[in-house]
mmCIF file of N, CA and C in Angstrom:
data_model
loop_
_atom_site.group_PDB
_atom_site.id
_atom_site.type_symbol
_atom_site.label_atom_id
_atom_site.label_comp_id
_atom_site.label_asym_id
_atom_site.label_seq_id
_atom_site.Cartn_x
_atom_site.Cartn_y
_atom_site.Cartn_z
ATOM 1 N N MET U 6 -22.876 -34.186 -66.585
ATOM 2 C CA MET U 6 -23.980 -33.865 -65.704
ATOM 3 C C MET U 6 -25.291 -34.130 -66.454
ATOM 4 N N LYS U 7 -26.245 -34.701 -65.740
ATOM 5 C CA LYS U 7 -27.546 -35.011 -66.326
ATOM 6 C C LYS U 7 -28.597 -34.097 -65.720
ATOM 7 N N LEU U 8 -29.659 -33.845 -66.478
ATOM 8 C CA LEU U 8 -30.720 -32.956 -66.033
ATOM 9 C C LEU U 8 -31.378 -33.453 -64.753
ATOM 10 N N LYS U 9 -31.509 -34.764 -64.608
ATOM 11 C CA LYS U 9 -32.170 -35.307 -63.417
ATOM 12 C C LYS U 9 -31.316 -35.138 -62.157
ATOM 13 N N GLU U 10 -30.051 -34.794 -62.303
ATOM 14 C CA GLU U 10 -29.179 -34.572 -61.157
ATOM 15 C C GLU U 10 -29.206 -33.128 -60.668
ATOM 16 N N ILE U 11 -29.901 -32.263 -61.391
ATOM 17 C CA ILE U 11 -29.934 -30.842 -61.067
ATOM 18 C C ILE U 11 -31.201 -30.544 -60.285
ATOM 19 N N LEU U 12 -31.036 -29.807 -59.184
ATOM 20 C CA LEU U 12 -32.149 -29.531 -58.276
ATOM 21 C C LEU U 12 -32.516 -28.061 -58.268
ATOM 22 N N THR U 13 -33.785 -27.809 -57.984
ATOM 23 C CA THR U 13 -34.253 -26.472 -57.706
ATOM 24 C C THR U 13 -34.899 -26.501 -56.323
ATOM 25 N N VAL U 14 -34.588 -25.489 -55.527
ATOM 26 C CA VAL U 14 -35.119 -25.395 -54.175
ATOM 27 C C VAL U 14 -36.046 -24.187 -54.138
ATOM 28 N N PRO U 15 -37.353 -24.411 -53.957
ATOM 29 C CA PRO U 15 -38.286 -23.282 -53.914
ATOM 30 C C PRO U 15 -37.898 -22.267 -52.834
ATOM 31 N N GLY U 16 -37.975 -21.000 -53.202
ATOM 32 C CA GLY U 16 -37.621 -19.932 -52.279
ATOM 33 C C GLY U 16 -36.151 -19.541 -52.345
ATOM 34 N N ILE U 17 -35.360 -20.329 -53.056
ATOM 35 C CA ILE U 17 -33.930 -20.034 -53.212
ATOM 36 C C ILE U 17 -33.638 -20.029 -54.702
ATOM 37 N N SER U 18 -33.168 -18.904 -55.225
ATOM 38 C CA SER U 18 -32.931 -18.812 -56.665
ATOM 39 C C SER U 18 -31.722 -19.646 -57.070
ATOM 40 N N GLY U 19 -31.711 -20.038 -58.330
ATOM 41 C CA GLY U 19 -30.585 -20.776 -58.879
ATOM 42 C C GLY U 19 -30.842 -22.261 -58.984
ATOM 43 N N LEU U 20 -29.835 -22.960 -59.486
ATOM 44 C CA LEU U 20 -29.875 -24.407 -59.647
ATOM 45 C C LEU U 20 -28.730 -25.018 -58.854
ATOM 46 N N TYR U 21 -28.945 -26.240 -58.379
ATOM 47 C CA TYR U 21 -27.992 -26.875 -57.477
ATOM 48 C C TYR U 21 -27.786 -28.329 -57.835
ATOM 49 N N LYS U 22 -26.671 -28.869 -57.370
ATOM 50 C CA LYS U 22 -26.458 -30.305 -57.436
ATOM 51 C C LYS U 22 -26.196 -30.782 -56.015
ATOM 52 N N MET U 23 -26.700 -31.971 -55.696
ATOM 53 C CA MET U 23 -26.500 -32.520 -54.369
ATOM 54 C C MET U 23 -25.107 -33.119 -54.290
ATOM 55 N N ILE U 24 -24.401 -32.800 -53.218
ATOM 56 C CA ILE U 24 -23.045 -33.338 -53.090
ATOM 57 C C ILE U 24 -22.870 -34.267 -51.900
ATOM 58 N N ALA U 25 -23.773 -34.172 -50.903
ATOM 59 C CA ALA U 25 -23.663 -35.057 -49.737
ATOM 60 C C ALA U 25 -24.973 -35.101 -48.974
ATOM 61 N N THR U 26 -25.177 -36.193 -48.248
ATOM 62 C CA THR U 26 -26.341 -36.285 -47.380
ATOM 63 C C THR U 26 -25.895 -36.047 -45.934
ATOM 64 N N THR U 27 -26.831 -35.566 -45.126
ATOM 65 C CA THR U 27 -26.579 -35.355 -43.701
ATOM 66 C C THR U 27 -27.687 -36.058 -42.924
ATOM 67 N N LYS U 28 -27.621 -35.991 -41.605
ATOM 68 C CA LYS U 28 -28.660 -36.616 -40.787
ATOM 69 C C LYS U 28 -30.009 -35.935 -40.980
ATOM 70 N N THR U 29 -30.006 -34.639 -41.264
ATOM 71 C CA THR U 29 -31.259 -33.885 -41.367
ATOM 72 C C THR U 29 -31.614 -33.478 -42.789
ATOM 73 N N GLY U 30 -30.861 -33.888 -43.766
ATOM 74 C CA GLY U 30 -31.135 -33.500 -45.146
ATOM 75 C C GLY U 30 -29.952 -33.770 -46.043
ATOM 76 N N PHE U 31 -29.485 -32.733 -46.722
ATOM 77 C CA PHE U 31 -28.356 -32.890 -47.628
ATOM 78 C C PHE U 31 -27.701 -31.540 -47.894
ATOM 79 N N ILE U 32 -26.534 -31.592 -48.514
ATOM 80 C CA ILE U 32 -25.767 -30.410 -48.877
ATOM 81 C C ILE U 32 -25.859 -30.252 -50.387
ATOM 82 N N VAL U 33 -26.155 -29.023 -50.831
ATOM 83 C CA VAL U 33 -26.208 -28.740 -52.267
ATOM 84 C C VAL U 33 -25.157 -27.699 -52.620
ATOM 85 N N GLU U 34 -24.740 -27.715 -53.875
ATOM 86 C CA GLU U 34 -23.762 -26.757 -54.383
ATOM 87 C C GLU U 34 -24.366 -26.020 -55.559
ATOM 88 N N SER U 35 -24.258 -24.692 -55.544
ATOM 89 C CA SER U 35 -24.801 -23.858 -56.609
ATOM 90 C C SER U 35 -24.036 -24.093 -57.902
ATOM 91 N N LEU U 36 -24.763 -24.170 -59.010
ATOM 92 C CA LEU U 36 -24.122 -24.327 -60.314
ATOM 93 C C LEU U 36 -23.537 -23.015 -60.823
ATOM 94 N N THR U 37 -23.986 -21.885 -60.270
ATOM 95 C CA THR U 37 -23.493 -20.603 -60.753
ATOM 96 C C THR U 37 -22.243 -20.141 -60.025
ATOM 97 N N ASP U 38 -22.223 -20.239 -58.699
ATOM 98 C CA ASP U 38 -21.071 -19.712 -57.962
ATOM 99 C C ASP U 38 -20.336 -20.741 -57.111
ATOM 100 N N GLY U 39 -20.817 -21.988 -57.085
ATOM 101 C CA GLY U 39 -20.131 -23.047 -56.351
ATOM 102 C C GLY U 39 -20.321 -23.012 -54.843
ATOM 103 N N LYS U 40 -21.130 -22.093 -54.338
ATOM 104 C CA LYS U 40 -21.359 -22.024 -52.895
ATOM 105 C C LYS U 40 -22.199 -23.217 -52.458
ATOM 106 N N ARG U 41 -21.885 -23.696 -51.263
ATOM 107 C CA ARG U 41 -22.593 -24.841 -50.708
ATOM 108 C C ARG U 41 -23.499 -24.402 -49.564
ATOM 109 N N MET U 42 -24.610 -25.131 -49.413
ATOM 110 C CA MET U 42 -25.520 -24.824 -48.318
ATOM 111 C C MET U 42 -26.312 -26.075 -47.957
ATOM 112 N N PRO U 43 -26.749 -26.152 -46.690
ATOM 113 C CA PRO U 43 -27.561 -27.298 -46.285
ATOM 114 C C PRO U 43 -29.021 -27.104 -46.684
ATOM 115 N N VAL U 44 -29.690 -28.199 -46.992
ATOM 116 C CA VAL U 44 -31.117 -28.195 -47.289
ATOM 117 C C VAL U 44 -31.751 -29.224 -46.362
ATOM 118 N N ASN U 45 -32.750 -28.809 -45.621
ATOM 119 C CA ASN U 45 -33.430 -29.684 -44.682
ATOM 120 C C ASN U 45 -34.297 -30.682 -45.434
ATOM 121 N N SER U 46 -34.441 -31.862 -44.886
ATOM 122 C CA SER U 46 -35.228 -32.910 -45.544
ATOM 123 C C SER U 46 -36.710 -32.565 -45.641
ATOM 124 N N THR U 47 -37.176 -31.587 -44.867
ATOM 125 C CA THR U 47 -38.582 -31.196 -44.941
ATOM 126 C C THR U 47 -38.838 -30.175 -46.047
ATOM 127 N N GLN U 48 -37.776 -29.574 -46.607
ATOM 128 C CA GLN U 48 -37.950 -28.628 -47.704
ATOM 129 C C GLN U 48 -38.332 -29.372 -48.964
ATOM 130 N N ARG U 49 -39.212 -28.763 -49.742
ATOM 131 C CA ARG U 49 -39.595 -29.330 -51.032
ATOM 132 C C ARG U 49 -38.463 -29.078 -52.018
ATOM 133 N N VAL U 50 -37.991 -30.103 -52.657
ATOM 134 C CA VAL U 50 -36.918 -29.998 -53.647
ATOM 135 C C VAL U 50 -37.374 -30.726 -54.895
ATOM 136 N N SER U 51 -37.104 -30.143 -56.067
ATOM 137 C CA SER U 51 -37.488 -30.783 -57.327
ATOM 138 C C SER U 51 -36.261 -30.987 -58.203
ATOM 139 N N GLY U 52 -36.193 -32.142 -58.818
ATOM 140 C CA GLY U 52 -35.185 -32.391 -59.836
ATOM 141 C C GLY U 52 -35.719 -31.867 -61.163
ATOM 142 N N LEU U 53 -34.881 -31.243 -61.971
ATOM 143 C CA LEU U 53 -35.364 -30.695 -63.235
ATOM 144 C C LEU U 53 -35.912 -31.781 -64.159
ATOM 145 N N GLY U 54 -35.450 -33.003 -63.989
ATOM 146 C CA GLY U 54 -35.969 -34.109 -64.782
ATOM 147 C C GLY U 54 -37.406 -34.468 -64.439
ATOM 148 N N ASP U 55 -37.897 -33.961 -63.303
ATOM 149 C CA ASP U 55 -39.259 -34.261 -62.853
ATOM 150 C C ASP U 55 -40.233 -33.126 -63.124
ATOM 151 N N ILE U 56 -39.802 -32.104 -63.843
ATOM 152 C CA ILE U 56 -40.665 -30.948 -64.115
ATOM 153 C C ILE U 56 -41.233 -31.072 -65.523
ATOM 154 N N PHE U 57 -42.530 -30.813 -65.631
ATOM 155 C CA PHE U 57 -43.235 -30.896 -66.903
ATOM 156 C C PHE U 57 -43.960 -29.586 -67.173
ATOM 157 N N ILE U 58 -44.196 -29.292 -68.451
ATOM 158 C CA ILE U 58 -44.886 -28.086 -68.883
ATOM 159 C C ILE U 58 -46.283 -28.482 -69.373
ATOM 160 N N TYR U 59 -47.285 -27.738 -68.908
ATOM 161 C CA TYR U 59 -48.649 -28.008 -69.354
ATOM 162 C C TYR U 59 -48.809 -27.615 -70.817
ATOM 163 N N ARG U 60 -49.393 -28.538 -71.578
ATOM 164 C CA ARG U 60 -49.794 -28.265 -72.950
ATOM 165 C C ARG U 60 -51.290 -28.489 -73.047
ATOM 166 N N ASN U 61 -51.878 -28.123 -74.149
ATOM 167 C CA ASN U 61 -53.323 -28.269 -74.301
ATOM 168 C C ASN U 61 -53.771 -29.723 -74.301
ATOM 169 N N ASP U 62 -52.916 -30.624 -74.806
ATOM 170 C CA ASP U 62 -53.315 -32.030 -74.864
ATOM 171 C C ASP U 62 -52.610 -32.904 -73.834
ATOM 172 N N GLU U 63 -51.341 -32.701 -73.613
ATOM 173 C CA GLU U 63 -50.583 -33.498 -72.651
ATOM 174 C C GLU U 63 -49.416 -32.679 -72.121
ATOM 175 N N GLU U 64 -48.747 -33.210 -71.107
ATOM 176 C CA GLU U 64 -47.613 -32.503 -70.524
ATOM 177 C C GLU U 64 -46.341 -32.791 -71.315
ATOM 178 N N MET U 65 -45.401 -31.825 -71.252
ATOM 179 C CA MET U 65 -44.135 -31.965 -71.967
ATOM 180 C C MET U 65 -42.994 -31.873 -70.949
ATOM 181 N N PRO U 66 -42.052 -32.813 -70.968
ATOM 182 C CA PRO U 66 -40.933 -32.746 -70.025
ATOM 183 C C PRO U 66 -40.086 -31.490 -70.262
ATOM 184 N N LEU U 67 -39.576 -30.931 -69.187
ATOM 185 C CA LEU U 67 -38.727 -29.748 -69.285
ATOM 186 C C LEU U 67 -37.518 -30.019 -70.181
ATOM 187 N N ALA U 68 -37.023 -31.242 -70.159
ATOM 188 C CA ALA U 68 -35.884 -31.598 -71.013
ATOM 189 C C ALA U 68 -36.211 -31.380 -72.486
ATOM 190 N N GLU U 69 -37.446 -31.680 -72.890
ATOM 191 C CA GLU U 69 -37.856 -31.467 -74.276
ATOM 192 C C GLU U 69 -37.923 -29.974 -74.611
ATOM 193 N N VAL U 70 -38.386 -29.175 -73.654
ATOM 194 C CA VAL U 70 -38.429 -27.723 -73.865
ATOM 195 C C VAL U 70 -37.010 -27.196 -74.065
ATOM 196 N N PHE U 71 -36.085 -27.623 -73.200
ATOM 197 C CA PHE U 71 -34.692 -27.195 -73.322
ATOM 198 C C PHE U 71 -34.090 -27.675 -74.642
ATOM 199 N N LYS U 72 -34.454 -28.873 -75.072
ATOM 200 C CA LYS U 72 -33.954 -29.395 -76.346
ATOM 201 C C LYS U 72 -34.412 -28.505 -77.501
ATOM 202 N N LYS U 73 -35.683 -28.102 -77.479
ATOM 203 C CA LYS U 73 -36.201 -27.222 -78.533
ATOM 204 C C LYS U 73 -35.521 -25.853 -78.486
ATOM 205 N N MET U 74 -35.254 -25.354 -77.286
ATOM 206 C CA MET U 74 -34.538 -24.076 -77.168
ATOM 207 C C MET U 74 -33.140 -24.196 -77.764
ATOM 208 N N GLN U 75 -32.463 -25.306 -77.483
ATOM 209 C CA GLN U 75 -31.114 -25.515 -77.997
ATOM 210 C C GLN U 75 -31.126 -25.637 -79.519
ATOM 211 N N GLU U 76 -32.109 -26.351 -80.057
ATOM 212 C CA GLU U 76 -32.205 -26.500 -81.505
ATOM 213 C C GLU U 76 -32.521 -25.172 -82.185
ATOM 214 N N THR U 77 -33.329 -24.330 -81.535
ATOM 215 C CA THR U 77 -33.741 -23.058 -82.107
ATOM 216 C C THR U 77 -32.668 -21.983 -81.962
ATOM 217 N N ASP U 78 -32.098 -21.862 -80.775
ATOM 218 C CA ASP U 78 -31.203 -20.740 -80.459
ATOM 219 C C ASP U 78 -29.756 -21.112 -80.175
ATOM 220 N N GLY U 79 -29.452 -22.380 -79.985
ATOM 221 C CA GLY U 79 -28.101 -22.756 -79.588
ATOM 222 C C GLY U 79 -27.878 -22.403 -78.128
ATOM 223 N N GLU U 80 -26.682 -21.941 -77.793
ATOM 224 C CA GLU U 80 -26.372 -21.615 -76.396
ATOM 225 C C GLU U 80 -26.863 -20.234 -75.985
ATOM 226 N N LYS U 81 -27.056 -19.342 -76.932
ATOM 227 C CA LYS U 81 -27.472 -17.963 -76.636
ATOM 228 C C LYS U 81 -28.926 -17.776 -77.029
ATOM 229 N N LEU U 82 -29.789 -17.525 -76.040
ATOM 230 C CA LEU U 82 -31.215 -17.361 -76.303
ATOM 231 C C LEU U 82 -31.494 -16.088 -77.089
ATOM 232 N N ALA U 83 -32.547 -16.142 -77.901
ATOM 233 C CA ALA U 83 -32.945 -14.987 -78.716
ATOM 234 C C ALA U 83 -33.670 -13.935 -77.890
ATOM 235 N N VAL U 84 -34.116 -14.290 -76.694
ATOM 236 C CA VAL U 84 -34.849 -13.366 -75.832
ATOM 237 C C VAL U 84 -34.249 -13.422 -74.430
ATOM 238 N N SER U 85 -34.297 -12.302 -73.736
ATOM 239 C CA SER U 85 -33.790 -12.238 -72.369
ATOM 240 C C SER U 85 -34.890 -12.618 -71.388
ATOM 241 N N PRO U 86 -34.560 -13.296 -70.296
ATOM 242 C CA PRO U 86 -35.566 -13.587 -69.274
ATOM 243 C C PRO U 86 -36.162 -12.312 -68.662
ATOM 244 N N LYS U 87 -35.510 -11.187 -68.874
ATOM 245 C CA LYS U 87 -35.999 -9.910 -68.356
ATOM 246 C C LYS U 87 -36.812 -9.140 -69.386
ATOM 247 N N GLY U 88 -37.159 -9.790 -70.495
ATOM 248 C CA GLY U 88 -37.954 -9.151 -71.538
ATOM 249 C C GLY U 88 -39.377 -8.893 -71.075
ATOM 250 N N THR U 89 -40.139 -8.231 -71.924
ATOM 251 C CA THR U 89 -41.527 -7.929 -71.586
ATOM 252 C C THR U 89 -42.350 -9.218 -71.611
ATOM 253 N N ASP U 90 -43.488 -9.174 -70.943
ATOM 254 C CA ASP U 90 -44.365 -10.346 -70.901
ATOM 255 C C ASP U 90 -44.746 -10.801 -72.306
ATOM 256 N N GLU U 91 -45.044 -9.847 -73.188
ATOM 257 C CA GLU U 91 -45.444 -10.180 -74.555
ATOM 258 C C GLU U 91 -44.302 -10.849 -75.314
ATOM 259 N N GLU U 92 -43.071 -10.341 -75.167
ATOM 260 C CA GLU U 92 -41.914 -10.938 -75.834
ATOM 261 C C GLU U 92 -41.700 -12.371 -75.359
ATOM 262 N N LEU U 93 -41.813 -12.583 -74.050
ATOM 263 C CA LEU U 93 -41.582 -13.910 -73.492
ATOM 264 C C LEU U 93 -42.649 -14.907 -73.957
ATOM 265 N N LYS U 94 -43.903 -14.486 -73.943
ATOM 266 C CA LYS U 94 -44.983 -15.374 -74.408
ATOM 267 C C LYS U 94 -44.827 -15.705 -75.889
ATOM 268 N N LYS U 95 -44.472 -14.696 -76.696
ATOM 269 C CA LYS U 95 -44.279 -14.905 -78.132
ATOM 270 C C LYS U 95 -43.143 -15.895 -78.383
ATOM 271 N N TYR U 96 -42.031 -15.724 -77.662
ATOM 272 C CA TYR U 96 -40.891 -16.640 -77.802
ATOM 273 C C TYR U 96 -41.286 -18.052 -77.385
ATOM 274 N N PHE U 97 -41.946 -18.178 -76.238
ATOM 275 C CA PHE U 97 -42.302 -19.504 -75.739
ATOM 276 C C PHE U 97 -43.318 -20.178 -76.658
ATOM 277 N N LYS U 98 -44.189 -19.387 -77.266
ATOM 278 C CA LYS U 98 -45.168 -19.916 -78.224
ATOM 279 C C LYS U 98 -44.435 -20.504 -79.438
ATOM 280 N N LYS U 99 -43.291 -19.910 -79.793
ATOM 281 C CA LYS U 99 -42.490 -20.418 -80.903
ATOM 282 C C LYS U 99 -41.852 -21.764 -80.517
ATOM 283 N N ILE U 100 -41.440 -21.895 -79.249
ATOM 284 C CA ILE U 100 -40.787 -23.115 -78.775
ATOM 285 C C ILE U 100 -41.812 -24.219 -78.517
ATOM 286 N N VAL U 101 -42.892 -23.884 -77.801
ATOM 287 C CA VAL U 101 -43.953 -24.846 -77.475
ATOM 288 C C VAL U 101 -45.278 -24.233 -77.925
ATOM 289 N N PRO U 102 -45.642 -24.423 -79.196
ATOM 290 C CA PRO U 102 -46.814 -23.742 -79.755
ATOM 291 C C PRO U 102 -48.128 -24.016 -79.027
ATOM 292 N N ASP U 103 -48.259 -25.197 -78.447
ATOM 293 C CA ASP U 103 -49.533 -25.556 -77.818
ATOM 294 C C ASP U 103 -49.478 -25.545 -76.286
ATOM 295 N N PHE U 104 -48.609 -24.688 -75.691
ATOM 296 C CA PHE U 104 -48.564 -24.644 -74.227
ATOM 297 C C PHE U 104 -49.859 -24.044 -73.689
ATOM 298 N N ASP U 105 -50.258 -24.479 -72.512
ATOM 299 C CA ASP U 105 -51.502 -24.034 -71.887
ATOM 300 C C ASP U 105 -51.271 -22.666 -71.239
ATOM 301 N N GLU U 106 -51.732 -21.622 -71.907
ATOM 302 C CA GLU U 106 -51.479 -20.258 -71.440
ATOM 303 C C GLU U 106 -52.167 -19.931 -70.124
ATOM 304 N N SER U 107 -53.189 -20.701 -69.753
ATOM 305 C CA SER U 107 -53.867 -20.440 -68.486
ATOM 306 C C SER U 107 -53.101 -21.015 -67.290
ATOM 307 N N ARG U 108 -52.208 -21.991 -67.543
ATOM 308 C CA ARG U 108 -51.470 -22.611 -66.439
ATOM 309 C C ARG U 108 -49.970 -22.354 -66.484
ATOM 310 N N VAL U 109 -49.424 -21.971 -67.632
ATOM 311 C CA VAL U 109 -48.004 -21.627 -67.740
ATOM 312 C C VAL U 109 -47.919 -20.106 -67.715
ATOM 313 N N HIS U 110 -47.448 -19.577 -66.604
ATOM 314 C CA HIS U 110 -47.396 -18.130 -66.408
ATOM 315 C C HIS U 110 -46.059 -17.558 -66.884
ATOM 316 N N VAL U 111 -46.021 -16.253 -67.036
ATOM 317 C CA VAL U 111 -44.797 -15.572 -67.467
ATOM 318 C C VAL U 111 -43.662 -15.851 -66.471
ATOM 319 N N SER U 112 -43.984 -15.932 -65.194
ATOM 320 C CA SER U 112 -42.951 -16.223 -64.191
ATOM 321 C C SER U 112 -42.325 -17.596 -64.432
ATOM 322 N N HIS U 113 -43.105 -18.563 -64.899
ATOM 323 C CA HIS U 113 -42.570 -19.882 -65.237
ATOM 324 C C HIS U 113 -41.631 -19.789 -66.437
ATOM 325 N N ILE U 114 -42.043 -19.013 -67.434
ATOM 326 C CA ILE U 114 -41.223 -18.849 -68.639
ATOM 327 C C ILE U 114 -39.898 -18.193 -68.275
ATOM 328 N N LYS U 115 -39.946 -17.150 -67.437
ATOM 329 C CA LYS U 115 -38.715 -16.479 -67.001
ATOM 330 C C LYS U 115 -37.788 -17.462 -66.298
ATOM 331 N N LYS U 116 -38.361 -18.293 -65.430
ATOM 332 C CA LYS U 116 -37.567 -19.271 -64.689
ATOM 333 C C LYS U 116 -36.911 -20.263 -65.641
ATOM 334 N N MET U 117 -37.668 -20.763 -66.623
ATOM 335 C CA MET U 117 -37.114 -21.721 -67.583
ATOM 336 C C MET U 117 -35.983 -21.093 -68.398
ATOM 337 N N LEU U 118 -36.175 -19.839 -68.833
ATOM 338 C CA LEU U 118 -35.137 -19.157 -69.607
ATOM 339 C C LEU U 118 -33.884 -18.938 -68.766
ATOM 340 N N THR U 119 -34.069 -18.577 -67.511
ATOM 341 C CA THR U 119 -32.935 -18.388 -66.605
ATOM 342 C C THR U 119 -32.199 -19.702 -66.400
ATOM 343 N N TRP U 120 -32.943 -20.773 -66.163
ATOM 344 C CA TRP U 120 -32.329 -22.089 -65.981
ATOM 345 C C TRP U 120 -31.582 -22.506 -67.234
ATOM 346 N N TYR U 121 -32.177 -22.270 -68.395
ATOM 347 C CA TYR U 121 -31.501 -22.634 -69.644
ATOM 348 C C TYR U 121 -30.179 -21.870 -69.766
ATOM 349 N N GLY U 122 -30.195 -20.588 -69.400
ATOM 350 C CA GLY U 122 -28.970 -19.796 -69.445
ATOM 351 C C GLY U 122 -27.884 -20.363 -68.549
ATOM 352 N N ILE U 123 -28.263 -20.864 -67.391
ATOM 353 C CA ILE U 123 -27.292 -21.463 -66.459
ATOM 354 C C ILE U 123 -26.746 -22.770 -67.022
ATOM 355 N N LEU U 124 -27.613 -23.559 -67.650
ATOM 356 C CA LEU U 124 -27.236 -24.899 -68.095
ATOM 357 C C LEU U 124 -26.630 -24.969 -69.489
ATOM 358 N N SER U 125 -26.877 -23.948 -70.320
ATOM 359 C CA SER U 125 -26.364 -24.026 -71.689
ATOM 360 C C SER U 125 -24.846 -24.085 -71.670
ATOM 361 N N GLY U 126 -24.315 -24.959 -72.470
ATOM 362 C CA GLY U 126 -22.877 -25.174 -72.513
ATOM 363 C C GLY U 126 -22.420 -26.244 -71.532
ATOM 364 N N LYS U 127 -23.250 -26.543 -70.517
ATOM 365 C CA LYS U 127 -22.905 -27.576 -69.540
ATOM 366 C C LYS U 127 -23.590 -28.894 -69.853
ATOM 367 N N ILE U 128 -24.743 -28.813 -70.531
ATOM 368 C CA ILE U 128 -25.525 -30.007 -70.860
ATOM 369 C C ILE U 128 -25.917 -29.941 -72.330
ATOM 370 N N ASP U 129 -25.794 -31.073 -73.007
ATOM 371 C CA ASP U 129 -26.277 -31.179 -74.386
ATOM 372 C C ASP U 129 -27.668 -31.795 -74.317
ATOM 373 N N PHE U 130 -28.684 -30.981 -74.527
ATOM 374 C CA PHE U 130 -30.064 -31.440 -74.391
ATOM 375 C C PHE U 130 -30.506 -32.327 -75.538
ATOM 376 N N THR U 131 -29.732 -32.368 -76.630
ATOM 377 C CA THR U 131 -30.118 -33.204 -77.758
ATOM 378 C C THR U 131 -29.816 -34.677 -77.483
ATOM 379 N N LYS U 132 -28.948 -34.963 -76.515
ATOM 380 C CA LYS U 132 -28.644 -36.351 -76.163
ATOM 381 C C LYS U 132 -29.722 -36.876 -75.226
ATOM 382 N N LYS U 133 -30.156 -38.098 -75.474
ATOM 383 C CA LYS U 133 -31.160 -38.726 -74.613
ATOM 384 C C LYS U 133 -30.468 -39.252 -73.365
ATOM 385 N N GLU U 134 -31.036 -38.891 -72.192
ATOM 386 C CA GLU U 134 -30.481 -39.393 -70.942
ATOM 387 C C GLU U 134 -30.938 -40.831 -70.738
ATOM 388 N N GLU U 135 -30.000 -41.668 -70.356
ATOM 389 C CA GLU U 135 -30.326 -43.072 -70.113
ATOM 390 C C GLU U 135 -30.915 -43.218 -68.729
ATOM 391 N N GLU U 136 -31.938 -44.082 -68.636
ATOM 392 C CA GLU U 136 -32.539 -44.353 -67.338
ATOM 393 C C GLU U 136 -31.599 -45.246 -66.550
ATOM 394 N N ASP U 137 -31.441 -44.922 -65.280
ATOM 395 C CA ASP U 137 -30.531 -45.659 -64.426
ATOM 396 C C ASP U 137 -31.185 -45.785 -63.059
ATOM 397 N N ASP U 138 -31.531 -47.005 -62.662
ATOM 398 C CA ASP U 138 -32.215 -47.208 -61.386
ATOM 399 C C ASP U 138 -31.374 -46.771 -60.206
ATOM 400 N N ASP U 139 -30.056 -46.804 -60.324
ATOM 401 C CA ASP U 139 -29.184 -46.409 -59.229
ATOM 402 C C ASP U 139 -29.034 -44.896 -59.118
ATOM 403 N N SER U 140 -29.624 -44.130 -60.045
ATOM 404 C CA SER U 140 -29.452 -42.680 -60.037
ATOM 405 C C SER U 140 -30.296 -41.992 -58.976
ATOM 406 N N ALA U 141 -31.351 -42.641 -58.502
ATOM 407 C CA ALA U 141 -32.200 -42.012 -57.484
ATOM 408 C C ALA U 141 -31.483 -42.025 -56.153
ATOM 409 N N ILE U 142 -31.456 -40.890 -55.526
ATOM 410 C CA ILE U 142 -30.811 -40.753 -54.226
ATOM 411 C C ILE U 142 -31.899 -40.545 -53.201
ATOM 412 N N SER U 143 -31.870 -41.303 -52.136
ATOM 413 C CA SER U 143 -32.889 -41.161 -51.114
ATOM 414 C C SER U 143 -32.234 -41.057 -49.750
ATOM 415 N N PHE U 144 -32.985 -40.572 -48.790
ATOM 416 C CA PHE U 144 -32.475 -40.451 -47.437
ATOM 417 C C PHE U 144 -33.594 -40.699 -46.455
ATOM 418 N N GLN U 145 -33.238 -40.968 -45.225
ATOM 419 C CA GLN U 145 -34.213 -41.283 -44.189
ATOM 420 C C GLN U 145 -34.729 -40.004 -43.549
ATOM 421 N N ASP U 146 -36.050 -39.891 -43.398
ATOM 422 C CA ASP U 146 -36.631 -38.800 -42.630
ATOM 423 C C ASP U 146 -37.658 -39.391 -41.674
ATOM 424 N N LYS U 147 -38.435 -38.544 -41.002
ATOM 425 C CA LYS U 147 -39.370 -39.023 -39.994
ATOM 426 C C LYS U 147 -40.394 -39.995 -40.551
ATOM 427 N N GLU U 148 -40.859 -39.783 -41.776
ATOM 428 C CA GLU U 148 -41.883 -40.628 -42.363
ATOM 429 C C GLU U 148 -41.313 -41.866 -43.046
ATOM 430 N N GLY U 149 -40.038 -41.987 -43.155
ATOM 431 C CA GLY U 149 -39.432 -43.129 -43.849
ATOM 432 C C GLY U 149 -38.561 -42.658 -44.983
ATOM 433 N N ILE U 150 -38.465 -43.443 -46.030
ATOM 434 C CA ILE U 150 -37.622 -43.088 -47.165
ATOM 435 C C ILE U 150 -38.332 -42.066 -48.038
ATOM 436 N N ARG U 151 -37.606 -41.034 -48.381
ATOM 437 C CA ARG U 151 -38.146 -39.986 -49.265
ATOM 438 C C ARG U 151 -37.197 -39.837 -50.439
ATOM 439 N N GLU U 152 -37.720 -39.971 -51.659
ATOM 440 C CA GLU U 152 -36.867 -39.823 -52.840
ATOM 441 C C GLU U 152 -36.686 -38.378 -53.179
ATOM 442 N N VAL U 153 -35.473 -37.987 -53.456
ATOM 443 C CA VAL U 153 -35.169 -36.618 -53.848
ATOM 444 C C VAL U 153 -35.451 -36.448 -55.334
ATOM 445 N N TRP U 154 -35.005 -37.363 -56.163
ATOM 446 C CA TRP U 154 -35.334 -37.353 -57.582
ATOM 447 C C TRP U 154 -35.325 -38.756 -58.104
#
């Protein structure tokens, strides 16, 4: 499994992988419990490979953040996503020392830690993902072709 194949659906907790397309969207499967559900093509969906973290000078891909977490902590994080705001900021400062504290909120850090917990052991973040033009999945909606990731 590659990071760019993993989806997050705003308003619905957890991480998903797309398993099929439908006339009105697609079907996703939860990585935690395997439950499947439909997602409408009008819902905003993000691939984890398309998420970046604000830094003071430039943005950092989420994959790089996960790689640093894996190098620092392995599969078991040193801090819980349910820790205090100060603990989470201190930990994240250790992972990404120059993150933009005005734009990266504690809720973002909690989400990243939770996602890392779901993905650890399933993905080796130290391996570089190869670019593959055929990896993008798209479907037809009212406005035309819309890329999912």
